[in-house]
Tab-separated table of C-alpha atoms in Angstrom:
chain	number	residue	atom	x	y	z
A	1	UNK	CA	-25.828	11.932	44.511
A	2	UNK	CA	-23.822	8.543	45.182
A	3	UNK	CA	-24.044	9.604	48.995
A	4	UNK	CA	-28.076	9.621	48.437
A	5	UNK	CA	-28.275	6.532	46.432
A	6	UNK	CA	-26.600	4.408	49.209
A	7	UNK	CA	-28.370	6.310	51.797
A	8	UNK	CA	-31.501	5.080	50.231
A	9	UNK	CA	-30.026	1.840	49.747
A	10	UNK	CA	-29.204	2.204	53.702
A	11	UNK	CA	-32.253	3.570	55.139
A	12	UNK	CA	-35.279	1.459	53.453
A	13	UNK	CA	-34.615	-1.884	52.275
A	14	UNK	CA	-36.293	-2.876	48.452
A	15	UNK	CA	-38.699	-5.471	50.356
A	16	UNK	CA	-41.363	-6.154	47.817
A	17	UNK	CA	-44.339	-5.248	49.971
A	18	UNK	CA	-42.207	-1.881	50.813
A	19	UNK	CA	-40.755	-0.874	47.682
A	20	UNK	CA	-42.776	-1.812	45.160
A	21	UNK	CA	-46.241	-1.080	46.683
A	22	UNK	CA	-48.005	2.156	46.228
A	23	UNK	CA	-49.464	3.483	48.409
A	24	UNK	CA	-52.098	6.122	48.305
A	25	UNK	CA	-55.049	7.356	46.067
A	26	UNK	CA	-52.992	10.697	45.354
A	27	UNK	CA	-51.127	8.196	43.366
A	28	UNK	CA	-54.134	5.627	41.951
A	29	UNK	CA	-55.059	9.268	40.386
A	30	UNK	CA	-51.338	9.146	38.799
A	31	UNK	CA	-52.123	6.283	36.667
A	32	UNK	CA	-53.377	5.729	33.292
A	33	UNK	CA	-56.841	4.861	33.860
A	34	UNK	CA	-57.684	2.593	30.739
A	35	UNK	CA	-61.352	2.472	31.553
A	36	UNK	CA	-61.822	6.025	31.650
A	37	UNK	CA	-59.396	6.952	28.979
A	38	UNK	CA	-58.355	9.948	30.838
A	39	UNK	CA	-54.895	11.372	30.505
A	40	UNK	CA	-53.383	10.840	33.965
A	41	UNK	CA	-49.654	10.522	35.052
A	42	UNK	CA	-48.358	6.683	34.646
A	43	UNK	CA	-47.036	6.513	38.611
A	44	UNK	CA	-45.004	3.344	39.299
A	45	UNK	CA	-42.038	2.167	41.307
A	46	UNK	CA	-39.384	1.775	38.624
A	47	UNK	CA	-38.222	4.999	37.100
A	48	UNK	CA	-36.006	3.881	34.286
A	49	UNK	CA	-38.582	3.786	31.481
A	50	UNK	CA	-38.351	6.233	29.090
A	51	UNK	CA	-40.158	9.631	30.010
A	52	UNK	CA	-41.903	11.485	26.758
A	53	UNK	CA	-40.712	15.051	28.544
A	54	UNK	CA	-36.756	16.756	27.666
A	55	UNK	CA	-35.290	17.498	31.334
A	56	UNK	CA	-34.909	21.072	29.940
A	57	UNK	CA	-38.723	21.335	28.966
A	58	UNK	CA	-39.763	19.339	31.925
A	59	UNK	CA	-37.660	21.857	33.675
A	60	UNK	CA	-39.230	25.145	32.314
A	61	UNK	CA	-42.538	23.571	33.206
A	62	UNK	CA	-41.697	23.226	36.927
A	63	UNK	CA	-40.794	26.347	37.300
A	64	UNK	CA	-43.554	28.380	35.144
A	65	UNK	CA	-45.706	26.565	37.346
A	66	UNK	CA	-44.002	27.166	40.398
A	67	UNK	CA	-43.470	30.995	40.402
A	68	UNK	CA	-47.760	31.230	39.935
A	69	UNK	CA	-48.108	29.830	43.065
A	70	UNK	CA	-47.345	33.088	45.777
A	71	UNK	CA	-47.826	36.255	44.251
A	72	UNK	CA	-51.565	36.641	45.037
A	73	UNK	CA	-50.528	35.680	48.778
A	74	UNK	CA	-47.307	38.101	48.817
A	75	UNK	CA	-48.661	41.267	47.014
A	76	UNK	CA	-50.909	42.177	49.710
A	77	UNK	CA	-49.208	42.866	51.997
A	78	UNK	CA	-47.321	46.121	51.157
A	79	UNK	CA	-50.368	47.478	49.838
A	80	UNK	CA	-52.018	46.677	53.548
A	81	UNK	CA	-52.561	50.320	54.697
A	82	UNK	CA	-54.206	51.226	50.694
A	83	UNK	CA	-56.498	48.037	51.471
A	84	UNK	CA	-57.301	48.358	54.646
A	85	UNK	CA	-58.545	52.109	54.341
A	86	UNK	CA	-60.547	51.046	50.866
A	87	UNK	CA	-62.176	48.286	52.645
A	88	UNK	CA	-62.261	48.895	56.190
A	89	UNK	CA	-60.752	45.645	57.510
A	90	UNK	CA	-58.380	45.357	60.629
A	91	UNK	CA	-55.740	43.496	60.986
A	92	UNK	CA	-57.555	40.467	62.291
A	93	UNK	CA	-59.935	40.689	58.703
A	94	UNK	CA	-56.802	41.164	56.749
A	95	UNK	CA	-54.581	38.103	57.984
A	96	UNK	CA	-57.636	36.285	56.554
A	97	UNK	CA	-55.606	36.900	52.643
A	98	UNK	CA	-53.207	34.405	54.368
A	99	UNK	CA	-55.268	32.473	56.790
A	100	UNK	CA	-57.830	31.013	54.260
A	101	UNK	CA	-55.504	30.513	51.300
A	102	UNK	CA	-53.130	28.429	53.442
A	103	UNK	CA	-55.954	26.064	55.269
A	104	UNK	CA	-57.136	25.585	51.480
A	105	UNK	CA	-53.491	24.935	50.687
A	106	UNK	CA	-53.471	22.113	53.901
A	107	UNK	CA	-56.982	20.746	52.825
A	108	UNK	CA	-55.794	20.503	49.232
A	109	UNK	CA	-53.001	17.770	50.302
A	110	UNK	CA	-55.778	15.367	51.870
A	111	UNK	CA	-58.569	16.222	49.008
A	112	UNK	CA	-56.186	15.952	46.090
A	113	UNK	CA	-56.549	12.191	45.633
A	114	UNK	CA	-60.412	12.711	44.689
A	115	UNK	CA	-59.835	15.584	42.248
A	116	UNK	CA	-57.335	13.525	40.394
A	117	UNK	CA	-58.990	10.099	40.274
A	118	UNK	CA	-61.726	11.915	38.651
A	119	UNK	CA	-59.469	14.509	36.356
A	120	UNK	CA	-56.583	12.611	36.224
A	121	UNK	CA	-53.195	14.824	36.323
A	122	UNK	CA	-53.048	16.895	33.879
A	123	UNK	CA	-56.721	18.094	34.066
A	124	UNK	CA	-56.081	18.514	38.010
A	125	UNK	CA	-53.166	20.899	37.407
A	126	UNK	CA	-54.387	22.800	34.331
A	127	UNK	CA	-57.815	23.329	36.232
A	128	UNK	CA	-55.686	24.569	39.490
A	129	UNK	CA	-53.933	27.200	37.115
A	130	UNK	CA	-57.241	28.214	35.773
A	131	UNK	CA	-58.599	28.812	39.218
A	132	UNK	CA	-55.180	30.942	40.072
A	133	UNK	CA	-55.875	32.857	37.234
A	134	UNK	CA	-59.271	33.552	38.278
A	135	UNK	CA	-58.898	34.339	41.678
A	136	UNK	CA	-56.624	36.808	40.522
A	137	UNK	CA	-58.113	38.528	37.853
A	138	UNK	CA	-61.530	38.882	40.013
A	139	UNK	CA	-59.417	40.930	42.315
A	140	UNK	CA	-60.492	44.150	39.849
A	141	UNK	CA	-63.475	43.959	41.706
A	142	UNK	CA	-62.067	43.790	45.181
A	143	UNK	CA	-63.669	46.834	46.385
A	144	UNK	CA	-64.442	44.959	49.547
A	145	UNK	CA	-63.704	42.780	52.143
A	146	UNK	CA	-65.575	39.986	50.676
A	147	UNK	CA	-64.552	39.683	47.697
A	148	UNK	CA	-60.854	40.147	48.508
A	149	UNK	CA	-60.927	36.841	51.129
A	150	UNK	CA	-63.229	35.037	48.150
A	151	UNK	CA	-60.637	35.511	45.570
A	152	UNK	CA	-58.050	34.443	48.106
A	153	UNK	CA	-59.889	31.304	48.497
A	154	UNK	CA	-60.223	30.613	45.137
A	155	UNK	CA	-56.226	30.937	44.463
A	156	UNK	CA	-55.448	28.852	47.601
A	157	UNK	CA	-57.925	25.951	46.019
A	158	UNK	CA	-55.468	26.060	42.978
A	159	UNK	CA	-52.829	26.311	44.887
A	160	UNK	CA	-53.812	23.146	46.849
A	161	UNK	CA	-53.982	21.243	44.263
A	162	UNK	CA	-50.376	21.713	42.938
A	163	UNK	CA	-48.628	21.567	45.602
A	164	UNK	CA	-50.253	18.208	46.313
A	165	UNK	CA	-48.847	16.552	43.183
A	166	UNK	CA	-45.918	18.431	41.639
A	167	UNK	CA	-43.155	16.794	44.406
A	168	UNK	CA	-44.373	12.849	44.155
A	169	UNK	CA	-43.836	14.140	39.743
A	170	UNK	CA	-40.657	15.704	40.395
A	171	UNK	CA	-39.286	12.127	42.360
A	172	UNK	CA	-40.446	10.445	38.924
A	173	UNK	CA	-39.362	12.491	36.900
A	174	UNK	CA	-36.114	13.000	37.905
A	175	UNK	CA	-34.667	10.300	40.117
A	176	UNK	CA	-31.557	11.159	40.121
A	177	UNK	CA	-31.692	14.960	40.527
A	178	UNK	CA	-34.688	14.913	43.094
A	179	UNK	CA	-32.214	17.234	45.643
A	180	UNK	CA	-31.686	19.919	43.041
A	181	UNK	CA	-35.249	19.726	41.296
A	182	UNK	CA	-36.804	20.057	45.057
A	183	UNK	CA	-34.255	23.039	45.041
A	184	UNK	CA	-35.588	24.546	42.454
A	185	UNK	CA	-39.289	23.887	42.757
A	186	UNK	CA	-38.803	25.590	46.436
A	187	UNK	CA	-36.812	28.513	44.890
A	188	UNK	CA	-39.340	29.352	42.286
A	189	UNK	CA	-41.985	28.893	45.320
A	190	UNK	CA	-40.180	31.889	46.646
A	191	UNK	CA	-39.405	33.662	43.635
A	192	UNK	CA	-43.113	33.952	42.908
A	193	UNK	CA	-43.581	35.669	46.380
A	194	UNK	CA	-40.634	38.013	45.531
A	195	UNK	CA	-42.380	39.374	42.357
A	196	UNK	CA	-45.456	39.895	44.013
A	197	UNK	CA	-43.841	42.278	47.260
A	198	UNK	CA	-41.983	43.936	44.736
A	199	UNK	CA	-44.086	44.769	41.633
A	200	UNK	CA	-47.512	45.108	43.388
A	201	UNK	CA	-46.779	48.468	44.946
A	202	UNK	CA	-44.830	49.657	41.674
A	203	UNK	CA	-47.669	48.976	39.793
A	204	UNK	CA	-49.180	51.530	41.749
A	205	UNK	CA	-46.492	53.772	41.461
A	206	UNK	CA	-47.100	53.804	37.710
A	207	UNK	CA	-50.735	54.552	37.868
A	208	UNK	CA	-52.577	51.453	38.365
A	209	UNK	CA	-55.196	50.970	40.753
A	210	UNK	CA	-54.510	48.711	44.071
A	211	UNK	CA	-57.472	46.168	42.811
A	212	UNK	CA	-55.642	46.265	39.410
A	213	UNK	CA	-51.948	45.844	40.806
A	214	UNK	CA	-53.709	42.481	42.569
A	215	UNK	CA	-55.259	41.302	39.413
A	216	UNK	CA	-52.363	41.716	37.141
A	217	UNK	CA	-50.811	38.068	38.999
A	218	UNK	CA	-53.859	36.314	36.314
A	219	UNK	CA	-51.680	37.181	33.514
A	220	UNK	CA	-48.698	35.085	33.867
A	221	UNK	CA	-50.317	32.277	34.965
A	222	UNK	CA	-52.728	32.500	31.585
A	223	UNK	CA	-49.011	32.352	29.837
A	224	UNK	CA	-48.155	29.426	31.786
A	225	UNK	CA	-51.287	27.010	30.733
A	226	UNK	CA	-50.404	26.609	27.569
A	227	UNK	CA	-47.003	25.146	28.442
A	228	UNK	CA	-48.318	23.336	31.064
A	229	UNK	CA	-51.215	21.747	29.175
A	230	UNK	CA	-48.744	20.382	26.448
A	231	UNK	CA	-45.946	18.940	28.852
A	232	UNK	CA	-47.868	17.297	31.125
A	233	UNK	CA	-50.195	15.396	28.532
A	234	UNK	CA	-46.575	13.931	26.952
A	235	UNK	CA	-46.076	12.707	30.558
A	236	UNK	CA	-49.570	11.354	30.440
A	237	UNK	CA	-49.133	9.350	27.138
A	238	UNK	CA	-49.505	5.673	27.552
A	239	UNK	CA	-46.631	4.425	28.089
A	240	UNK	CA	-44.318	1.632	25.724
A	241	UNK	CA	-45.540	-2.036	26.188
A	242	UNK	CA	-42.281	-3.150	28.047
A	243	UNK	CA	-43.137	-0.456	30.397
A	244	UNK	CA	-46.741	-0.892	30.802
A	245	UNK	CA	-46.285	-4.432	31.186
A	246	UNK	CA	-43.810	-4.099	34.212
A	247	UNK	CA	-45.686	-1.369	36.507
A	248	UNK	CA	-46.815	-2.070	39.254
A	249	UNK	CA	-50.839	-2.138	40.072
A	250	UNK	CA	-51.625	0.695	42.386
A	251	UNK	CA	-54.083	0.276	45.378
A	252	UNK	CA	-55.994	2.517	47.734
A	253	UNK	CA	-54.063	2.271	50.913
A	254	UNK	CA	-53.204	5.691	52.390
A	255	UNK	CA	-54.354	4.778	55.754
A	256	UNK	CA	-51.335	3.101	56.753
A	257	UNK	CA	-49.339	5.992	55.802
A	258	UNK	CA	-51.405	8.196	58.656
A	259	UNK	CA	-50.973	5.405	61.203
A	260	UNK	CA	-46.748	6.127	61.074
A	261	UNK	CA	-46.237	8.612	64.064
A	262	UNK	CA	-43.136	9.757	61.700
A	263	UNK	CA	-46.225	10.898	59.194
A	264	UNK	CA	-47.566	13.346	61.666
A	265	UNK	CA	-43.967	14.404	63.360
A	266	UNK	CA	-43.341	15.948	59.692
A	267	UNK	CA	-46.908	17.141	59.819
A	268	UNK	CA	-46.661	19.064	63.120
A	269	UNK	CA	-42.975	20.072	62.297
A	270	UNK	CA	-43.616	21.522	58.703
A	271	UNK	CA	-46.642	23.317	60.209
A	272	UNK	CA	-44.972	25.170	62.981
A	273	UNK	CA	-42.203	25.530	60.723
A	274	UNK	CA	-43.881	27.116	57.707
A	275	UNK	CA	-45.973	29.385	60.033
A	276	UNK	CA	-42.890	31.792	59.842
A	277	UNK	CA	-43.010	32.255	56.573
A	278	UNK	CA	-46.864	33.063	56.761
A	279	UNK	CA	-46.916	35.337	59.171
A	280	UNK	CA	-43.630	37.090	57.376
A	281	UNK	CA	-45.630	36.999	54.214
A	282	UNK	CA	-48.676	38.550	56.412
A	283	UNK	CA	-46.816	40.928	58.474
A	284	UNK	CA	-43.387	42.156	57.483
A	285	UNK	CA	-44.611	45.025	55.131
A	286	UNK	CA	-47.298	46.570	57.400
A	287	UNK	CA	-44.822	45.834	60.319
A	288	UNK	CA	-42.220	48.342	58.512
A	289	UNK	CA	-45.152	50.786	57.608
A	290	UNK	CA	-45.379	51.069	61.211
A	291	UNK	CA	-41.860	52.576	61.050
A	292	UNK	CA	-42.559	55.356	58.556
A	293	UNK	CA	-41.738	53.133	55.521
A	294	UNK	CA	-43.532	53.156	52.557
A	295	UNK	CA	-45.468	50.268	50.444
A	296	UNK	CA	-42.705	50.383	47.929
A	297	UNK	CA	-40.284	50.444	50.960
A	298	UNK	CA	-41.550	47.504	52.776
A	299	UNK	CA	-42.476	45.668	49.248
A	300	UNK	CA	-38.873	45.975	48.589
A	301	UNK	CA	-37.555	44.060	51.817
A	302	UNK	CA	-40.645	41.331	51.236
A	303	UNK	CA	-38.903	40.821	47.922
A	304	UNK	CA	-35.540	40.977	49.154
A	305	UNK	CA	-36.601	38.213	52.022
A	306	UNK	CA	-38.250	36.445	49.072
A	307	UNK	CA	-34.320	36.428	47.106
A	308	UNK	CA	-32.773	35.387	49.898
A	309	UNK	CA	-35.326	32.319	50.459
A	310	UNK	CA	-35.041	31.136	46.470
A	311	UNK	CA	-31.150	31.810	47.012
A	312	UNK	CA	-31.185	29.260	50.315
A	313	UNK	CA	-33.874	27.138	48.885
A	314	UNK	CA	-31.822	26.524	45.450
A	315	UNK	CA	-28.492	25.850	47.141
A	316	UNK	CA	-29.282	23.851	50.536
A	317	UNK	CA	-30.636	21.113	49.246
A	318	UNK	CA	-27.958	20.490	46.647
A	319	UNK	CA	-25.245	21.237	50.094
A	320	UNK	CA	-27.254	18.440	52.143
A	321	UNK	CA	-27.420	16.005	48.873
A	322	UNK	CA	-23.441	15.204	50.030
A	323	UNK	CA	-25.164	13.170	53.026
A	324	UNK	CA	-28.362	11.206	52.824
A	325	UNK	CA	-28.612	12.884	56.840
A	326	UNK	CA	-30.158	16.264	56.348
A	327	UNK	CA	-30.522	17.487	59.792
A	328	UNK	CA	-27.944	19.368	60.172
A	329	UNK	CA	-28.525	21.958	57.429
A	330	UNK	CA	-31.848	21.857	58.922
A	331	UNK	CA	-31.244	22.780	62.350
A	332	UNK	CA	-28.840	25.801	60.794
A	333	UNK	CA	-32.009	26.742	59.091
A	334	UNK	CA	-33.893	26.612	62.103
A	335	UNK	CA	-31.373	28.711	63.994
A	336	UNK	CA	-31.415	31.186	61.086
A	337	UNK	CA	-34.488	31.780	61.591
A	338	UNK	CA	-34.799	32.258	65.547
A	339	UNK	CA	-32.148	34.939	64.724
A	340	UNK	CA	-33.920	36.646	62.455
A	341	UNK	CA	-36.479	37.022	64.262
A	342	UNK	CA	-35.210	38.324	66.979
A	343	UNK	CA	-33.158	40.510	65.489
A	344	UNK	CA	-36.526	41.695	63.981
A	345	UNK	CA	-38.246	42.142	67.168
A	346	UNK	CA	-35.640	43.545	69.176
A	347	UNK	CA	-33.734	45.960	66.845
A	348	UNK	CA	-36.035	45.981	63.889
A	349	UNK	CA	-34.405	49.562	61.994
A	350	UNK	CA	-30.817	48.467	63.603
A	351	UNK	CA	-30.364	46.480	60.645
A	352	UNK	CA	-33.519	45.580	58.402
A	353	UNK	CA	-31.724	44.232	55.191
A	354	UNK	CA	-29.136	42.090	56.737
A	355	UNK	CA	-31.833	41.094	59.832
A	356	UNK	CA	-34.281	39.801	56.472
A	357	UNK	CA	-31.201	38.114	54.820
A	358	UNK	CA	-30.616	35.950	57.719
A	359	UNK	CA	-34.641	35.270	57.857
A	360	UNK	CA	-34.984	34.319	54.342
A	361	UNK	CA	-31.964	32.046	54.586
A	362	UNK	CA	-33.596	30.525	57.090
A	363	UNK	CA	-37.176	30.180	55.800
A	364	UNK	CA	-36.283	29.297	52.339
A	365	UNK	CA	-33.591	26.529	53.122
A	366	UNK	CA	-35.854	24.648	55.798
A	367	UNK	CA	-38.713	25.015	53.126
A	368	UNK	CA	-36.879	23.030	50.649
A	369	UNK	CA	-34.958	20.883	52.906
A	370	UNK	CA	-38.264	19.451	54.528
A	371	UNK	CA	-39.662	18.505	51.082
A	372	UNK	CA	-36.575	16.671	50.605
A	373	UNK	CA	-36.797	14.682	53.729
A	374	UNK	CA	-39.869	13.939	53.279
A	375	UNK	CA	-39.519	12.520	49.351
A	376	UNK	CA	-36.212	10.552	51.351
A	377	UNK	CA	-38.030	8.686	53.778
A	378	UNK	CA	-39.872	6.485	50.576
A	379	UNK	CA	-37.760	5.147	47.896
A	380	UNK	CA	-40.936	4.342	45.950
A	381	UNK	CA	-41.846	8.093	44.192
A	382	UNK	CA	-45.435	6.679	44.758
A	383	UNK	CA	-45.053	6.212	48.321
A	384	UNK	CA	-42.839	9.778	49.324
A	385	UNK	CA	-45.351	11.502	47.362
A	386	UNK	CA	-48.011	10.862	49.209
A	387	UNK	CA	-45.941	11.090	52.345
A	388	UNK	CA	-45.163	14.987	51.203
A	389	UNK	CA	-48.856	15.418	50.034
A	390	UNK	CA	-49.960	14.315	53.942
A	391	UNK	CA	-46.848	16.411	55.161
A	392	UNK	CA	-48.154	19.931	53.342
A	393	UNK	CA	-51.927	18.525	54.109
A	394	UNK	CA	-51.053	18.792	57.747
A	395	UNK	CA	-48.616	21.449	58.005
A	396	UNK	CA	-49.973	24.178	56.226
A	397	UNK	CA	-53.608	24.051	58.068
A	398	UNK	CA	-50.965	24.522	60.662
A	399	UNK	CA	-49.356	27.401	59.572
A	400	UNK	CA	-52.574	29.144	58.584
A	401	UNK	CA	-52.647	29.840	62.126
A	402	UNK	CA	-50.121	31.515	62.773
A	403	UNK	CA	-50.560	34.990	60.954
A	404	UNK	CA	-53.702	35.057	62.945
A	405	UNK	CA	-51.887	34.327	66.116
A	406	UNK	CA	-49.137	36.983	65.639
A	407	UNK	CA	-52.289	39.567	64.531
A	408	UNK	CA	-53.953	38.462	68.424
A	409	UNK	CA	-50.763	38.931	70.165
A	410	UNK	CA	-49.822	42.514	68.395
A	411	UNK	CA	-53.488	43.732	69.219
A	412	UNK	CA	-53.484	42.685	72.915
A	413	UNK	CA	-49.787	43.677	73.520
A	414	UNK	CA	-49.658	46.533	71.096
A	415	UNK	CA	-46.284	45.395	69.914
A	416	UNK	CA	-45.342	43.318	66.957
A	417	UNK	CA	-42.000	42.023	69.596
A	418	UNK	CA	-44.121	39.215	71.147
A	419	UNK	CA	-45.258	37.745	67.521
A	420	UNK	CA	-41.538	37.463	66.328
A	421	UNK	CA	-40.182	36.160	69.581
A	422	UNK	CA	-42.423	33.926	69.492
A	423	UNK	CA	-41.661	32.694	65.946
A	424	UNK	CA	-38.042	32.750	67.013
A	425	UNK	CA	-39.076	30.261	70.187
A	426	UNK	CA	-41.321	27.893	67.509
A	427	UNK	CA	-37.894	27.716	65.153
A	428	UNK	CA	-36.044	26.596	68.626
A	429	UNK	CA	-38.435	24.037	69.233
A	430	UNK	CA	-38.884	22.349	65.969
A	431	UNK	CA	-35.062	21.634	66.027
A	432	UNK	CA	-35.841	19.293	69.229
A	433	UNK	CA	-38.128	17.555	66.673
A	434	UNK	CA	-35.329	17.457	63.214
A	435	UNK	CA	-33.268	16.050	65.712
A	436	UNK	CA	-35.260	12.556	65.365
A	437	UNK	CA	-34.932	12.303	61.257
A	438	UNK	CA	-32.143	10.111	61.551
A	439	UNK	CA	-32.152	8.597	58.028
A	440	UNK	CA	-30.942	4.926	59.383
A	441	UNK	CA	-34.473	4.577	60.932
A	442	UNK	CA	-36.352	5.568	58.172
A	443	UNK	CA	-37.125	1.996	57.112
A	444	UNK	CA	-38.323	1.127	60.609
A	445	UNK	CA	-40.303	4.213	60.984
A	446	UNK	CA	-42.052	3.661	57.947
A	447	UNK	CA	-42.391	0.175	57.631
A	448	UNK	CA	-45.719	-1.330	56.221
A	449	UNK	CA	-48.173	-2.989	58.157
């Protein structure tokens, strides 16, 4: 951690108009609003006022949180064959269960400031839970089409929402652990998706119905609002005088933050990036099907790819914390990946387990590593928080793509080999782009108009 203080210290000078000034309406929504009395987040530049969250509860929060966040968009997956004969969609219909959920997930990062200015925090995240939970117990009724992509919209929503404030929280919250909390958060990300592969088609197994199996992902979210509800209005209490009377105003100036070319390099980066793990999430179980494996079969190596990923996400970032220069533990992601995939597409039963391993390592490691470098380019937690909010905002519209991409190519080849290669030859490219997040240039890439 001393190598990513005075990397910090290195990389972005504390200039007042830099440092100190927030800079985006994700974060004007992070304040105490006094004149609407509304419990928000108190956002400002220092960090060493006292917070009214324990680590360890503030902790359990994150993650309880967290692991809600993928099971609706993992679990269908193994179950594709069971859905697609109930409901009659092809594989073009079905990558919509990914498709929409992730361009909700994109939008979510650019429409977040609204829903909070109006909600404040802790109503933002407590209604995104609510609308997890809905989305997923609705899917009782998913008898067709319809209703299945509806309910997948209405978890992405929620989604959206979380993942558009939870990182800029975790840099306040924890300023000195942001590496390992980012770890986390990212593991639990994947964790989630490893419970839905895995228990969705055992579920069946044990004599639920596939709609039921779906809808089951509502209840430990409903377990999780409680919790959630409690911590974050501590956060949300005003806070002591001495504090209050040193924040910092905030002020509604994301704009410059979208004129930085470095803002949309992340974008486009994170997007092509994070389109292998939708189209993994999309396509790996019905992939295997199509090699005489079963749901539980090819549920089982989604939630082994989904270990591997909370495994890599969990321990790369605290790795890369020796050096305030991530890009080489992201470019050994990246290369993870390109193998995986083509190990996948070339000699896809040669191997599965240890080809997934590799993938997962991949996938989950760059996941977490690219939330970190994002949250490093801003000292301010204000400021990198709305730099990752823009980053996911971008990126996964981007990645929503890409399932639907690898679902063209497989119908007008007939092959599921050109989809992975060409996952393999996006993971190639985007190191050409890490290559550039040189941390000794942050300040000048970011400076402030």
């Amino acid at each position: 951690m001393d190598a990513l203080r005075s990397g910090y210290k290195h990389a972005v000078p504390r200039h007042t108009n830099e440092y100190n000034k927030p800079a985006s309406p994700l974060i004007a929504a992070l304040s105490l609003h006094k004149r609407s009395g509304r419990a928000g987040i108190f956002m400002t530049a220092s960090s060493s006022y006292p917070q009214r969250v324990s680590p360890l509860l503030w902790l359990t929060v994150v993650v309880l949180i967290t692991i809600n966040l993928r099971p609706f968009l993992s679990a269908p997956g193994p179950l594709g064959p069971v859905i697609q004969n109930a409901t009659g969609m092809d594989l073009r219909a079905f990558s919509w269960l990914t498709l929409l959920p992730m361009v909700l997930m994109g939008l979510g990062g650019w429409l977040a400031p609204t829903a909070l200015q109006r909600l404040g925090a802790r109503q933002a995240i407590v209604s995104a839970l609510v609308l997890i939970a809905l989305g997923c117990a609705l899917r009782i009724a998913g008898a067709s089409s319809m209703v299945l992509i509806a309910t997948a919209g209405l978890c992405g929503a929620g989604v959206a929402l979380v993942q558009s404030i939870l990182p800029g929280l975790i840099k306040r919250q924890s300023p000195h652990n942001v590496p390992f909390m980012m770890g986390l958060y990212s593991a639990a990300l994947m964790g989630g998706g490893a419970f839905g592969a895995q228990l969705s088609p055992l579920a069946i197994q044990w004599g639920m119905s596939w709609q039921a199996s779906l809808a089951m992902w509502a209840v430990p979210v409903v377990i999780a609002l409680p919790l959630a509800f409690y911590a974050l209005g501590r956060i949300g209490l005003p806070l002591p005088a001495t504090a209050a009377k040193h924040s910092q105003p905030v002020s509604n100036d994301t704009a410059w933050l979208m004129r930085r070319r470095r803002t949309w390099l992340l974008v486009l980066s994170f997007g092509l990036m994070n389109g292998g793990y939708a189209s993994t999430v999309a396509w790996l179980a019905p992939f295997y099907q199509t090699h005489g494996w079963t749901a539980t079969q090819s549920g089982s190596l989604v939630a082994i790819l989904s270990v591997a990923q909370a495994a890599s996400a969990l321990t790369m970032p605290a790795l890369a914390a020796r050096s305030a220069d991530r890009r080489l533990w992201i470019i050994v992601a990246l290369l993870l990946q390109a193998v995986g995939f083509t190990l996948m597409a070339l000699w896809p039963t040669a191997a599965p387990t240890l080809s997934i391993v590799i993938l997962g390592i991949g996938l989950g490691g760059c996941f977490s590593l690219y939330m970190l470098v994002a949250l490093d380019h801003l000292p301010s937690p204000t400021q990198a928080g709305a730099l990752n909010a823009l980053m996911q905002g971008g990126g996964f519209i981007l990645a929503a793509l890409a399932p639907w991409i690898v679902a063209q190519l497989q119908q007008l080849s007939g092959s599921w080999t050109v989809g992975w290669l060409y996952h393999a030859g996006i993971a190639a490219l985007v190191c050409l782009m890490v290559a550039q997040f040189n941390p000794k240039h942050y300040a000048r890439e970011m400076r402030q108009p």
